[in-house]
Amino acid sequence: IIGEELLNGANEDVNGPLINYFLLNQGCRSKVMQTCSDEIDDIIDSLNRFPDDIKVIITSGGLGKTRDDCTMQAISKWSGQDL
């Protein structure tokens, strides 16, 4: 879950619990849930902390058009894949 507004208390994370609820109802178990800031290096650090046996990573946040929405760029840099 990506967003400075979640870390500073300005907004409550509703996406994480909702995604987790949906996954549980589909028979999937969440192993890790993290929140990080809207900084490319922080997103990459969070992605690097996932255990090696994680098969799927779902991100939420940081996908809009404002300056701080850099999730796609961070994932591109982390994965070595172009946008």
Tab-separated table of N, CA, C and O in Angstrom:
chain	number	residue	atom	x	y	z
A	1	ILE	N	0.870	-1.150	0.000
A	1	ILE	CA	0.000	0.000	0.000
A	1	ILE	C	0.921	1.217	0.000
A	1	ILE	O	1.777	1.347	0.868
A	2	ILE	N	0.751	2.084	-0.974
A	2	ILE	CA	1.687	3.175	-1.181
A	2	ILE	C	0.983	4.509	-0.975
A	2	ILE	O	-0.059	4.757	-1.576
A	3	GLY	N	1.548	5.332	-0.115
A	3	GLY	CA	0.990	6.662	0.067
A	3	GLY	C	1.472	7.345	1.319
A	3	GLY	O	1.318	6.813	2.415
A	4	GLU	N	2.053	8.498	1.136
A	4	GLU	CA	2.521	9.304	2.264
A	4	GLU	C	1.359	9.669	3.189
A	4	GLU	O	1.501	9.721	4.399
A	5	GLU	N	0.184	9.881	2.594
A	5	GLU	CA	-0.993	10.265	3.370
A	5	GLU	C	-1.450	9.161	4.329
A	5	GLU	O	-2.112	9.426	5.323
A	6	LEU	N	-1.066	7.932	4.055
A	6	LEU	CA	-1.373	6.828	4.965
A	6	LEU	C	-0.394	6.796	6.126
A	6	LEU	O	-0.758	6.495	7.255
A	7	LEU	N	0.857	7.121	5.842
A	7	LEU	CA	1.883	7.105	6.881
A	7	LEU	C	1.764	8.285	7.838
A	7	LEU	O	2.065	8.152	9.022
A	8	ASN	N	1.304	9.430	7.322
A	8	ASN	CA	1.208	10.593	8.202
A	8	ASN	C	-0.165	10.721	8.868
A	8	ASN	O	-0.420	11.677	9.585
A	9	GLY	N	-1.047	9.757	8.621
A	9	GLY	CA	-2.344	9.740	9.290
A	9	GLY	C	-3.419	10.587	8.647
A	9	GLY	O	-4.528	10.683	9.167
A	10	ALA	N	-3.125	11.203	7.509
A	10	ALA	CA	-4.126	12.041	6.842
A	10	ALA	C	-5.277	11.208	6.286
A	10	ALA	O	-6.415	11.661	6.251
A	11	ASN	N	-4.982	9.988	5.852
A	11	ASN	CA	-6.003	9.070	5.324
A	11	ASN	C	-5.846	7.704	5.972
A	11	ASN	O	-4.740	7.302	6.353
A	12	GLU	N	-6.947	6.990	6.037
A	12	GLU	CA	-6.943	5.619	6.548
A	12	GLU	C	-6.827	4.659	5.370
A	12	GLU	O	-7.424	4.884	4.308
A	13	ASP	N	-6.071	3.596	5.540
A	13	ASP	CA	-5.942	2.581	4.499
A	13	ASP	C	-7.223	1.749	4.444
A	13	ASP	O	-7.493	0.961	5.341
A	14	VAL	N	-7.993	1.923	3.397
A	14	VAL	CA	-9.171	1.077	3.190
A	14	VAL	C	-8.904	0.043	2.099
A	14	VAL	O	-9.567	-0.989	2.049
A	15	ASN	N	-7.922	0.307	1.244
A	15	ASN	CA	-7.626	-0.624	0.155
A	15	ASN	C	-7.018	-1.932	0.642
A	15	ASN	O	-7.395	-3.000	0.173
A	16	GLY	N	-6.059	-1.850	1.556
A	16	GLY	CA	-5.402	-3.064	2.047
A	16	GLY	C	-6.383	-4.065	2.628
A	16	GLY	O	-6.412	-5.230	2.199
A	17	PRO	N	-7.199	-3.666	3.593
A	17	PRO	CA	-8.173	-4.609	4.147
A	17	PRO	C	-9.165	-5.118	3.104
A	17	PRO	O	-9.549	-6.294	3.131
A	18	LEU	N	-9.579	-4.263	2.170
A	18	LEU	CA	-10.528	-4.680	1.142
A	18	LEU	C	-9.902	-5.717	0.205
A	18	LEU	O	-10.530	-6.722	-0.135
A	19	ILE	N	-8.674	-5.469	-0.212
A	19	ILE	CA	-7.963	-6.428	-1.067
A	19	ILE	C	-7.791	-7.745	-0.328
A	19	ILE	O	-8.019	-8.829	-0.888
A	20	ASN	N	-7.394	-7.671	0.944
A	20	ASN	CA	-7.205	-8.886	1.742
A	20	ASN	C	-8.517	-9.664	1.873
A	20	ASN	O	-8.544	-10.886	1.737
A	21	TYR	N	-9.619	-8.970	2.126
A	21	TYR	CA	-10.934	-9.606	2.241
A	21	TYR	C	-11.302	-10.308	0.934
A	21	TYR	O	-11.744	-11.462	0.935
A	22	PHE	N	-11.098	-9.636	-0.198
A	22	PHE	CA	-11.392	-10.233	-1.497
A	22	PHE	C	-10.548	-11.486	-1.719
A	22	PHE	O	-11.061	-12.524	-2.146
A	23	LEU	N	-9.265	-11.405	-1.440
A	23	LEU	CA	-8.381	-12.550	-1.637
A	23	LEU	C	-8.791	-13.733	-0.766
A	23	LEU	O	-8.827	-14.878	-1.229
A	24	LEU	N	-9.106	-13.460	0.503
A	24	LEU	CA	-9.542	-14.529	1.404
A	24	LEU	C	-10.807	-15.207	0.888
A	24	LEU	O	-10.938	-16.435	0.952
A	25	ASN	N	-11.732	-14.420	0.350
A	25	ASN	CA	-12.959	-14.990	-0.197
A	25	ASN	C	-12.729	-15.785	-1.471
A	25	ASN	O	-13.590	-16.560	-1.883
A	26	GLN	N	-11.582	-15.604	-2.093
A	26	GLN	CA	-11.214	-16.372	-3.277
A	26	GLN	C	-10.303	-17.557	-2.924
A	26	GLN	O	-9.797	-18.234	-3.806
A	27	GLY	N	-10.100	-17.772	-1.634
A	27	GLY	CA	-9.278	-18.897	-1.190
A	27	GLY	C	-7.791	-18.606	-1.166
A	27	GLY	O	-6.987	-19.529	-1.054
A	28	CYS	N	-7.419	-17.350	-1.264
A	28	CYS	CA	-6.002	-16.974	-1.230
A	28	CYS	C	-5.662	-16.407	0.143
A	28	CYS	O	-6.490	-15.768	0.780
A	29	ARG	N	-4.443	-16.642	0.567
A	29	ARG	CA	-3.994	-16.131	1.855
A	29	ARG	C	-2.918	-15.080	1.644
A	29	ARG	O	-1.941	-15.303	0.936
A	30	SER	N	-3.117	-13.928	2.253
A	30	SER	CA	-2.087	-12.891	2.212
A	30	SER	C	-0.977	-13.270	3.174
A	30	SER	O	-1.238	-13.707	4.287
A	31	LYS	N	0.246	-13.112	2.728
A	31	LYS	CA	1.392	-13.443	3.564
A	31	LYS	C	2.025	-12.200	4.171
A	31	LYS	O	2.481	-12.212	5.298
A	32	VAL	N	2.022	-11.089	3.413
A	32	VAL	CA	2.664	-9.857	3.851
A	32	VAL	C	1.836	-8.677	3.356
A	32	VAL	O	1.352	-8.683	2.229
A	33	MET	N	1.683	-7.670	4.217
A	33	MET	CA	1.084	-6.407	3.793
A	33	MET	C	1.943	-5.283	4.356
A	33	MET	O	2.265	-5.286	5.540
A	34	GLN	N	2.349	-4.361	3.493
A	34	GLN	CA	3.226	-3.269	3.898
A	34	GLN	C	2.653	-1.934	3.431
A	34	GLN	O	1.922	-1.887	2.451
A	35	THR	N	3.043	-0.885	4.108
A	35	THR	CA	2.739	0.474	3.675
A	35	THR	C	4.057	1.222	3.553
A	35	THR	O	4.930	1.096	4.415
A	36	CYS	N	4.208	1.962	2.468
A	36	CYS	CA	5.429	2.745	2.288
A	36	CYS	C	5.089	4.102	1.683
A	36	CYS	O	3.971	4.330	1.225
A	37	SER	N	6.067	4.977	1.669
A	37	SER	CA	5.876	6.332	1.152
A	37	SER	C	5.866	6.333	-0.373
A	37	SER	O	6.137	5.321	-1.019
A	38	ASP	N	5.574	7.506	-0.929
A	38	ASP	CA	5.522	7.701	-2.377
A	38	ASP	C	6.886	8.012	-2.973
A	38	ASP	O	6.962	8.745	-3.954
A	39	GLU	N	7.935	7.494	-2.417
A	39	GLU	CA	9.280	7.727	-2.937
A	39	GLU	C	9.759	6.464	-3.649
A	39	GLU	O	9.581	5.350	-3.134
A	40	ILE	N	10.369	6.644	-4.811
A	40	ILE	CA	10.808	5.492	-5.610
A	40	ILE	C	11.685	4.556	-4.792
A	40	ILE	O	11.467	3.338	-4.779
A	41	ASP	N	12.679	5.087	-4.093
A	41	ASP	CA	13.585	4.229	-3.314
A	41	ASP	C	12.852	3.502	-2.185
A	41	ASP	O	13.170	2.346	-1.889
A	42	ASP	N	11.865	4.143	-1.570
A	42	ASP	CA	11.089	3.486	-0.506
A	42	ASP	C	10.231	2.357	-1.070
A	42	ASP	O	10.093	1.301	-0.445
A	43	ILE	N	9.661	2.573	-2.241
A	43	ILE	CA	8.864	1.518	-2.873
A	43	ILE	C	9.757	0.330	-3.222
A	43	ILE	O	9.415	-0.824	-2.955
A	44	ILE	N	10.914	0.611	-3.797
A	44	ILE	CA	11.859	-0.460	-4.139
A	44	ILE	C	12.317	-1.195	-2.886
A	44	ILE	O	12.380	-2.435	-2.877
A	45	ASP	N	12.632	-0.475	-1.822
A	45	ASP	CA	13.023	-1.126	-0.560
A	45	ASP	C	11.911	-2.037	-0.050
A	45	ASP	O	12.178	-3.149	0.418
A	46	SER	N	10.668	-1.585	-0.145
A	46	SER	CA	9.541	-2.415	0.291
A	46	SER	C	9.421	-3.663	-0.570
A	46	SER	O	9.189	-4.763	-0.056
A	47	LEU	N	9.569	-3.518	-1.866
A	47	LEU	CA	9.499	-4.683	-2.759
A	47	LEU	C	10.631	-5.664	-2.464
A	47	LEU	O	10.420	-6.883	-2.510
A	48	ASN	N	11.794	-5.156	-2.144
A	48	ASN	CA	12.937	-6.029	-1.841
A	48	ASN	C	12.768	-6.792	-0.525
A	48	ASN	O	13.438	-7.800	-0.315
A	49	ARG	N	11.881	-6.330	0.346
A	49	ARG	CA	11.671	-7.009	1.630
A	49	ARG	C	10.736	-8.210	1.534
A	49	ARG	O	10.626	-8.976	2.481
A	50	PHE	N	10.067	-8.379	0.395
A	50	PHE	CA	9.179	-9.532	0.273
A	50	PHE	C	9.993	-10.827	0.273
A	50	PHE	O	11.060	-10.891	-0.344
A	51	PRO	N	9.481	-11.868	0.931
A	51	PRO	CA	10.180	-13.159	0.911
A	51	PRO	C	10.285	-13.707	-0.514
A	51	PRO	O	9.455	-13.384	-1.379
A	52	ASP	N	11.286	-14.534	-0.756
A	52	ASP	CA	11.520	-15.087	-2.092
A	52	ASP	C	10.390	-15.977	-2.584
A	52	ASP	O	10.234	-16.164	-3.791
A	53	ASP	N	9.597	-16.545	-1.673
A	53	ASP	CA	8.545	-17.471	-2.103
A	53	ASP	C	7.224	-16.777	-2.444
A	53	ASP	O	6.242	-17.438	-2.772
A	54	ILE	N	7.193	-15.458	-2.421
A	54	ILE	CA	5.990	-14.718	-2.796
A	54	ILE	C	5.766	-14.879	-4.300
A	54	ILE	O	6.677	-14.662	-5.099
A	55	LYS	N	4.557	-15.263	-4.690
A	55	LYS	CA	4.252	-15.491	-6.101
A	55	LYS	C	3.557	-14.307	-6.760
A	55	LYS	O	3.661	-14.113	-7.963
A	56	VAL	N	2.834	-13.513	-5.978
A	56	VAL	CA	2.089	-12.381	-6.522
A	56	VAL	C	2.275	-11.181	-5.597
A	56	VAL	O	2.183	-11.325	-4.385
A	57	ILE	N	2.524	-10.036	-6.193
A	57	ILE	CA	2.603	-8.783	-5.437
A	57	ILE	C	1.528	-7.854	-5.987
A	57	ILE	O	1.463	-7.617	-7.200
A	58	ILE	N	0.681	-7.369	-5.111
A	58	ILE	CA	-0.367	-6.416	-5.481
A	58	ILE	C	-0.015	-5.081	-4.843
A	58	ILE	O	0.240	-5.016	-3.648
A	59	THR	N	-0.003	-4.039	-5.650
A	59	THR	CA	0.232	-2.704	-5.105
A	59	THR	C	-1.040	-1.879	-5.222
A	59	THR	O	-1.876	-2.124	-6.081
A	60	SER	N	-1.161	-0.918	-4.345
A	60	SER	CA	-2.298	0.001	-4.371
A	60	SER	C	-1.792	1.384	-3.991
A	60	SER	O	-1.110	1.533	-2.982
A	61	GLY	N	-2.101	2.365	-4.815
A	61	GLY	CA	-1.686	3.726	-4.534
A	61	GLY	C	-0.529	4.158	-5.406
A	61	GLY	O	0.195	3.344	-5.970
A	62	GLY	N	-0.387	5.471	-5.528
A	62	GLY	CA	0.725	6.032	-6.282
A	62	GLY	C	0.616	5.841	-7.774
A	62	GLY	O	1.623	5.791	-8.468
A	63	LEU	N	-0.606	5.746	-8.298
A	63	LEU	CA	-0.775	5.511	-9.732
A	63	LEU	C	-1.473	6.657	-10.457
A	63	LEU	O	-1.826	6.532	-11.615
A	64	GLY	N	-1.663	7.777	-9.786
A	64	GLY	CA	-2.352	8.917	-10.383
A	64	GLY	C	-1.425	9.780	-11.216
A	64	GLY	O	-0.371	9.345	-11.666
A	65	LYS	N	-1.835	11.026	-11.384
A	65	LYS	CA	-1.087	11.945	-12.249
A	65	LYS	C	-0.335	13.014	-11.481
A	65	LYS	O	0.225	13.925	-12.081
A	66	THR	N	-0.302	12.921	-10.159
A	66	THR	CA	0.415	13.943	-9.400
A	66	THR	C	1.897	13.612	-9.320
A	66	THR	O	2.314	12.484	-9.592
A	67	ARG	N	2.696	14.601	-8.929
A	67	ARG	CA	4.152	14.465	-8.872
A	67	ARG	C	4.600	13.278	-8.038
A	67	ARG	O	5.578	12.610	-8.356
A	68	ASP	N	3.878	12.996	-6.966
A	68	ASP	CA	4.329	11.940	-6.059
A	68	ASP	C	3.846	10.549	-6.450
A	68	ASP	O	4.147	9.588	-5.762
A	69	ASP	N	3.137	10.420	-7.564
A	69	ASP	CA	2.661	9.109	-7.995
A	69	ASP	C	3.709	8.441	-8.878
A	69	ASP	O	3.777	8.677	-10.083
A	70	CYS	N	4.553	7.639	-8.254
A	70	CYS	CA	5.706	7.068	-8.965
A	70	CYS	C	5.774	5.544	-8.842
A	70	CYS	O	6.830	4.962	-9.057
A	71	THR	N	4.657	4.914	-8.525
A	71	THR	CA	4.663	3.458	-8.341
A	71	THR	C	5.115	2.734	-9.601
A	71	THR	O	5.941	1.816	-9.537
A	72	MET	N	4.573	3.117	-10.747
A	72	MET	CA	4.939	2.414	-11.983
A	72	MET	C	6.431	2.563	-12.288
A	72	MET	O	7.087	1.599	-12.694
A	73	GLN	N	6.980	3.757	-12.071
A	73	GLN	CA	8.409	3.967	-12.311
A	73	GLN	C	9.247	3.124	-11.350
A	73	GLN	O	10.274	2.570	-11.734
A	74	ALA	N	8.819	3.037	-10.099
A	74	ALA	CA	9.558	2.242	-9.113
A	74	ALA	C	9.531	0.763	-9.473
A	74	ALA	O	10.564	0.081	-9.401
A	75	ILE	N	8.370	0.260	-9.869
A	75	ILE	CA	8.272	-1.157	-10.237
A	75	ILE	C	9.082	-1.439	-11.492
A	75	ILE	O	9.740	-2.473	-11.591
A	76	SER	N	9.077	-0.504	-12.426
A	76	SER	CA	9.892	-0.659	-13.628
A	76	SER	C	11.370	-0.749	-13.269
A	76	SER	O	12.090	-1.634	-13.751
A	77	LYS	N	11.824	0.155	-12.428
A	77	LYS	CA	13.232	0.151	-11.993
A	77	LYS	C	13.566	-1.120	-11.221
A	77	LYS	O	14.605	-1.749	-11.461
A	78	TRP	N	12.683	-1.537	-10.320
A	78	TRP	CA	12.901	-2.725	-9.494
A	78	TRP	C	12.953	-3.997	-10.347
A	78	TRP	O	13.790	-4.860	-10.125
A	79	SER	N	12.070	-4.093	-11.327
A	79	SER	CA	11.961	-5.327	-12.123
A	79	SER	C	12.898	-5.343	-13.330
A	79	SER	O	13.105	-6.393	-13.931
A	80	GLY	N	13.438	-4.175	-13.685
A	80	GLY	CA	14.289	-4.114	-14.880
A	80	GLY	C	13.487	-4.141	-16.160
A	80	GLY	O	14.036	-4.371	-17.242
A	81	GLN	N	12.174	-3.884	-16.075
A	81	GLN	CA	11.284	-3.880	-17.243
A	81	GLN	C	10.911	-2.448	-17.589
A	81	GLN	O	10.604	-1.654	-16.714
A	82	ASP	N	10.904	-2.142	-18.878
A	82	ASP	CA	10.478	-0.817	-19.321
A	82	ASP	C	8.983	-0.658	-19.127
A	82	ASP	O	8.233	-1.635	-19.162
A	83	LEU	N	8.556	0.590	-18.955
A	83	LEU	CA	7.122	0.879	-18.869
A	83	LEU	C	6.480	0.726	-20.232
A	83	LEU	O	7.030	0.965	-21.236
